[in-house]
PDB file of C-alpha atoms in Angstrom:
ATOM      1  CA  MET J  58      12.201  51.863 -63.775  1.00  0.00           C
ATOM      2  CA  ALA J  59      12.744  49.734 -60.687  1.00  0.00           C
ATOM      3  CA  THR J  60      15.590  47.276 -60.674  1.00  0.00           C
ATOM      4  CA  VAL J  61      15.194  43.820 -59.278  1.00  0.00           C
ATOM      5  CA  GLU J  62      17.598  43.149 -56.447  1.00  0.00           C
ATOM      6  CA  LYS J  63      19.403  39.832 -56.956  1.00  0.00           C
ATOM      7  CA  MET J  64      19.398  37.400 -54.040  1.00  0.00           C
ATOM      8  CA  PRO J  65      22.771  35.631 -53.783  1.00  0.00           C
ATOM      9  CA  MET J  66      22.645  32.031 -52.603  1.00  0.00           C
ATOM     10  CA  LEU J  67      24.596  28.822 -52.870  1.00  0.00           C
ATOM     11  CA  GLN J  68      23.365  25.883 -55.013  1.00  0.00           C
ATOM     12  CA  VAL J  69      22.395  24.026 -51.806  1.00  0.00           C
ATOM     13  CA  GLY J  70      20.127  26.918 -50.761  1.00  0.00           C
ATOM     14  CA  TYR J  71      18.541  27.098 -54.193  1.00  0.00           C
ATOM     15  CA  GLU J  72      17.845  23.369 -54.117  1.00  0.00           C
ATOM     16  CA  LYS J  73      16.333  23.603 -50.620  1.00  0.00           C
ATOM     17  CA  LEU J  74      14.015  26.426 -51.683  1.00  0.00           C
ATOM     18  CA  THR J  75      12.976  24.463 -54.770  1.00  0.00           C
ATOM     19  CA  ALA J  76      12.189  21.402 -52.630  1.00  0.00           C
ATOM     20  CA  ASP J  77      10.163  23.570 -50.177  1.00  0.00           C
ATOM     21  CA  LEU J  78       8.205  25.072 -53.112  1.00  0.00           C
ATOM     22  CA  ARG J  79       7.441  21.613 -54.490  1.00  0.00           C
ATOM     23  CA  ARG J  80       6.275  20.368 -51.042  1.00  0.00           C
ATOM     24  CA  LEU J  81       3.988  23.404 -50.595  1.00  0.00           C
ATOM     25  CA  LYS J  82       2.492  22.973 -54.071  1.00  0.00           C
ATOM     26  CA  GLU J  83       1.829  19.300 -53.287  1.00  0.00           C
ATOM     27  CA  GLU J  84      -0.044  20.365 -50.130  1.00  0.00           C
ATOM     28  CA  ARG J  85      -2.368  22.690 -52.055  1.00  0.00           C
ATOM     29  CA  PRO J  86      -4.889  19.976 -53.143  1.00  0.00           C
ATOM     30  CA  GLN J  87      -5.061  18.532 -49.620  1.00  0.00           C
ATOM     31  CA  ILE J  88      -6.014  21.983 -48.267  1.00  0.00           C
ATOM     32  CA  VAL J  89      -8.706  22.461 -50.936  1.00  0.00           C
ATOM     33  CA  GLU J  90     -10.130  19.023 -49.920  1.00  0.00           C
ATOM     34  CA  ALA J  91     -10.086  20.008 -46.281  1.00  0.00           C
ATOM     35  CA  ILE J  92     -11.896  23.272 -47.066  1.00  0.00           C
ATOM     36  CA  GLU J  93     -14.530  21.426 -49.109  1.00  0.00           C
ATOM     37  CA  GLU J  94     -15.033  18.844 -46.366  1.00  0.00           C
ATOM     38  CA  ALA J  95     -15.343  21.526 -43.676  1.00  0.00           C
ATOM     39  CA  ARG J  96     -17.751  23.524 -45.875  1.00  0.00           C
ATOM     40  CA  ALA J  97     -19.981  20.455 -46.180  1.00  0.00           C
ATOM     41  CA  HIS J  98     -20.467  20.472 -42.351  1.00  0.00           C
ATOM     42  CA  GLY J  99     -22.757  23.440 -42.653  1.00  0.00           C
ATOM     43  CA  ASP J 100     -22.643  26.863 -40.915  1.00  0.00           C
ATOM     44  CA  LEU J 101     -19.257  28.426 -41.763  1.00  0.00           C
ATOM     45  CA  SER J 102     -19.467  31.119 -39.095  1.00  0.00           C
ATOM     46  CA  GLU J 103     -18.823  28.675 -36.285  1.00  0.00           C
ATOM     47  CA  ASN J 104     -16.892  26.052 -38.231  1.00  0.00           C
ATOM     48  CA  ALA J 105     -13.349  25.915 -36.705  1.00  0.00           C
ATOM     49  CA  GLU J 106     -12.198  23.292 -39.229  1.00  0.00           C
ATOM     50  CA  TYR J 107     -13.147  25.565 -42.130  1.00  0.00           C
ATOM     51  CA  HIS J 108     -11.408  28.607 -40.663  1.00  0.00           C
ATOM     52  CA  ALA J 109      -8.252  26.618 -39.831  1.00  0.00           C
ATOM     53  CA  ALA J 110      -8.119  25.204 -43.404  1.00  0.00           C
ATOM     54  CA  LYS J 111      -8.640  28.651 -44.892  1.00  0.00           C
ATOM     55  CA  GLU J 112      -5.901  30.092 -42.662  1.00  0.00           C
ATOM     56  CA  ARG J 113      -3.535  27.306 -43.692  1.00  0.00           C
ATOM     57  CA  GLN J 114      -4.377  27.921 -47.341  1.00  0.00           C
ATOM     58  CA  GLY J 115      -3.463  31.604 -46.897  1.00  0.00           C
ATOM     59  CA  GLN J 116      -0.176  30.628 -45.259  1.00  0.00           C
ATOM     60  CA  ILE J 117       0.719  28.217 -48.063  1.00  0.00           C
ATOM     61  CA  GLU J 118      -0.114  30.719 -50.800  1.00  0.00           C
ATOM     62  CA  ALA J 119       1.978  33.416 -49.055  1.00  0.00           C
ATOM     63  CA  SER J 120       4.881  31.002 -48.660  1.00  0.00           C
ATOM     64  CA  ILE J 121       4.653  29.925 -52.272  1.00  0.00           C
ATOM     65  CA  ALA J 122       4.701  33.544 -53.457  1.00  0.00           C
ATOM     66  CA  ASP J 123       7.661  34.340 -51.211  1.00  0.00           C
ATOM     67  CA  ILE J 124       9.720  31.363 -52.402  1.00  0.00           C
ATOM     68  CA  GLU J 125       8.857  31.943 -56.066  1.00  0.00           C
ATOM     69  CA  ASP J 126      10.034  35.573 -55.627  1.00  0.00           C
ATOM     70  CA  LYS J 127      13.283  34.475 -54.054  1.00  0.00           C
ATOM     71  CA  LEU J 128      13.942  31.843 -56.748  1.00  0.00           C
ATOM     72  CA  SER J 129      13.209  34.354 -59.522  1.00  0.00           C
ATOM     73  CA  ARG J 130      15.818  36.700 -58.085  1.00  0.00           C
ATOM     74  CA  ALA J 131      18.322  33.985 -57.216  1.00  0.00           C
ATOM     75  CA  GLN J 132      21.942  34.512 -58.202  1.00  0.00           C
ATOM     76  CA  ILE J 133      23.727  31.264 -57.582  1.00  0.00           C
ATOM     77  CA  ILE J 134      27.292  31.640 -56.307  1.00  0.00           C
ATOM     78  CA  VAL J 135      29.746  28.765 -56.617  1.00  0.00           C
ATOM     79  CA  PRO J 136      32.433  29.325 -53.981  1.00  0.00           C
ATOM     80  CA  SER J 137      34.988  27.040 -55.673  1.00  0.00           C
ATOM     81  CA  GLU J 138      34.922  29.331 -58.703  1.00  0.00           C
ATOM     82  CA  LEU J 139      35.864  32.368 -56.599  1.00  0.00           C
ATOM     83  CA  SER J 140      39.301  33.556 -55.575  1.00  0.00           C
ATOM     84  CA  GLY J 141      40.995  36.516 -54.053  1.00  0.00           C
ATOM     85  CA  ASP J 142      42.316  37.791 -50.735  1.00  0.00           C
ATOM     86  CA  LYS J 143      39.121  39.446 -49.498  1.00  0.00           C
ATOM     87  CA  VAL J 144      36.046  38.027 -47.804  1.00  0.00           C
ATOM     88  CA  VAL J 145      33.134  37.804 -50.196  1.00  0.00           C
ATOM     89  CA  PHE J 146      29.808  35.977 -50.376  1.00  0.00           C
ATOM     90  CA  GLY J 147      30.511  32.220 -50.360  1.00  0.00           C
ATOM     91  CA  ALA J 148      33.927  32.468 -48.722  1.00  0.00           C
ATOM     92  CA  THR J 149      34.796  30.285 -45.729  1.00  0.00           C
ATOM     93  CA  VAL J 150      36.506  32.437 -43.124  1.00  0.00           C
ATOM     94  CA  THR J 151      38.519  31.263 -40.140  1.00  0.00           C
ATOM     95  CA  LEU J 152      38.563  33.800 -37.317  1.00  0.00           C
ATOM     96  CA  MET J 153      40.558  33.918 -34.111  1.00  0.00           C
ATOM     97  CA  ASP J 154      38.533  35.176 -31.200  1.00  0.00           C
ATOM     98  CA  GLU J 155      39.737  37.108 -28.148  1.00  0.00           C
ATOM     99  CA  ASP J 156      40.826  33.824 -26.478  1.00  0.00           C
ATOM    100  CA  ASP J 157      42.793  32.692 -29.579  1.00  0.00           C
ATOM    101  CA  LYS J 158      40.142  30.052 -30.364  1.00  0.00           C
ATOM    102  CA  ALA J 159      39.562  29.404 -34.066  1.00  0.00           C
ATOM    103  CA  ILE J 160      36.012  29.784 -35.381  1.00  0.00           C
ATOM    104  CA  THR J 161      35.093  29.043 -38.988  1.00  0.00           C
ATOM    105  CA  TYR J 162      32.072  30.455 -40.843  1.00  0.00           C
ATOM    106  CA  GLN J 163      30.906  30.406 -44.437  1.00  0.00           C
ATOM    107  CA  ILE J 164      29.233  33.569 -45.688  1.00  0.00           C
ATOM    108  CA  VAL J 165      25.871  32.545 -47.184  1.00  0.00           C
ATOM    109  CA  GLY J 166      22.457  33.952 -48.079  1.00  0.00           C
ATOM    110  CA  GLN J 167      19.685  34.703 -45.590  1.00  0.00           C
ATOM    111  CA  THR J 168      17.752  31.551 -46.443  1.00  0.00           C
ATOM    112  CA  GLU J 169      20.803  29.344 -45.867  1.00  0.00           C
ATOM    113  CA  ALA J 170      22.107  30.789 -42.655  1.00  0.00           C
ATOM    114  CA  ASP J 171      22.538  28.514 -39.667  1.00  0.00           C
ATOM    115  CA  ALA J 172      25.140  29.651 -37.164  1.00  0.00           C
ATOM    116  CA  LYS J 173      25.111  26.231 -35.449  1.00  0.00           C
ATOM    117  CA  THR J 174      26.476  24.635 -38.661  1.00  0.00           C
ATOM    118  CA  GLY J 175      28.956  27.489 -39.286  1.00  0.00           C
ATOM    119  CA  ARG J 176      26.935  29.350 -41.978  1.00  0.00           C
ATOM    120  CA  ILE J 177      26.178  33.014 -41.348  1.00  0.00           C
ATOM    121  CA  SER J 178      24.253  35.392 -43.508  1.00  0.00           C
ATOM    122  CA  TYR J 179      26.059  38.185 -45.324  1.00  0.00           C
ATOM    123  CA  ASN J 180      23.382  40.492 -43.774  1.00  0.00           C
ATOM    124  CA  SER J 181      24.148  39.434 -40.201  1.00  0.00           C
ATOM    125  CA  PRO J 182      26.222  41.808 -38.046  1.00  0.00           C
ATOM    126  CA  LEU J 183      29.294  39.544 -38.267  1.00  0.00           C
ATOM    127  CA  GLY J 184      28.724  38.848 -41.984  1.00  0.00           C
ATOM    128  CA  ARG J 185      28.505  42.565 -42.822  1.00  0.00           C
ATOM    129  CA  ALA J 186      31.678  43.229 -40.713  1.00  0.00           C
ATOM    130  CA  LEU J 187      33.612  40.499 -42.532  1.00  0.00           C
ATOM    131  CA  ILE J 188      32.729  41.358 -46.162  1.00  0.00           C
ATOM    132  CA  GLY J 189      35.716  43.062 -47.819  1.00  0.00           C
ATOM    133  CA  ARG J 190      38.219  42.150 -45.024  1.00  0.00           C
ATOM    134  CA  SER J 191      41.545  40.515 -45.619  1.00  0.00           C
ATOM    135  CA  VAL J 192      43.715  38.083 -43.636  1.00  0.00           C
ATOM    136  CA  GLY J 193      45.127  39.926 -40.600  1.00  0.00           C
ATOM    137  CA  ASP J 194      42.254  42.421 -40.353  1.00  0.00           C
ATOM    138  CA  GLU J 195      40.589  42.833 -36.978  1.00  0.00           C
ATOM    139  CA  VAL J 196      36.841  42.999 -36.754  1.00  0.00           C
ATOM    140  CA  GLU J 197      34.704  44.308 -33.884  1.00  0.00           C
ATOM    141  CA  VAL J 198      31.093  43.193 -33.781  1.00  0.00           C
ATOM    142  CA  THR J 199      28.314  44.105 -31.402  1.00  0.00           C
ATOM    143  CA  VAL J 200      26.136  41.105 -30.657  1.00  0.00           C
ATOM    144  CA  PRO J 201      23.477  40.508 -27.982  1.00  0.00           C
ATOM    145  CA  ALA J 202      26.201  39.107 -25.648  1.00  0.00           C
ATOM    146  CA  GLY J 203      28.259  42.316 -26.065  1.00  0.00           C
ATOM    147  CA  ASP J 204      31.149  43.476 -28.179  1.00  0.00           C
ATOM    148  CA  ARG J 205      33.304  40.788 -29.717  1.00  0.00           C
ATOM    149  CA  TRP J 206      36.712  41.046 -31.387  1.00  0.00           C
ATOM    150  CA  TYR J 207      37.974  38.735 -34.112  1.00  0.00           C
ATOM    151  CA  GLU J 208      40.989  38.575 -36.380  1.00  0.00           C
ATOM    152  CA  VAL J 209      40.654  37.143 -39.888  1.00  0.00           C
ATOM    153  CA  SER J 210      43.232  34.333 -40.031  1.00  0.00           C
ATOM    154  CA  ARG J 211      42.265  32.499 -43.205  1.00  0.00           C
ATOM    155  CA  ILE J 212      39.981  32.915 -46.253  1.00  0.00           C
ATOM    156  CA  GLU J 213      39.100  29.881 -48.392  1.00  0.00           C
ATOM    157  CA  PHE J 214      36.822  29.326 -51.374  1.00  0.00           C
ATOM    158  CA  VAL J 215      35.636  25.712 -51.086  1.00  0.00           C
TER     159      VAL J 215
END
């Protein structure tokens, strides 16, 4: 029997997915109307409006199915309820780079990742390298810009 792989995410990520799902479901009737309107224009073989509406309908249905799957497998992690001395999902990690500049990232799920706001996926190269590390550990990561070295200087659960 196949096991369902849980998808860890923060509450914020769960709420964003739920909002996206609601928005897509609200768009469904509008697409059906657009298809009906385009169908009324006659010959479907050369009807660009019809084909565009059908394509959008397919995209919406695929997105809805994807989001529903993610929500059904969601495992909500509350960082403030975690503790320990190792980097885990939800932890906020302060790193010192090669130039002794501090960089702070929170380890989050794939749907929540945004490096510009300091949130990296646990599946990213840096995220994978950090999981299980402790304060003082050195981490080497290969990124498109080349190899980078970091030292874990702080682990917080906020």
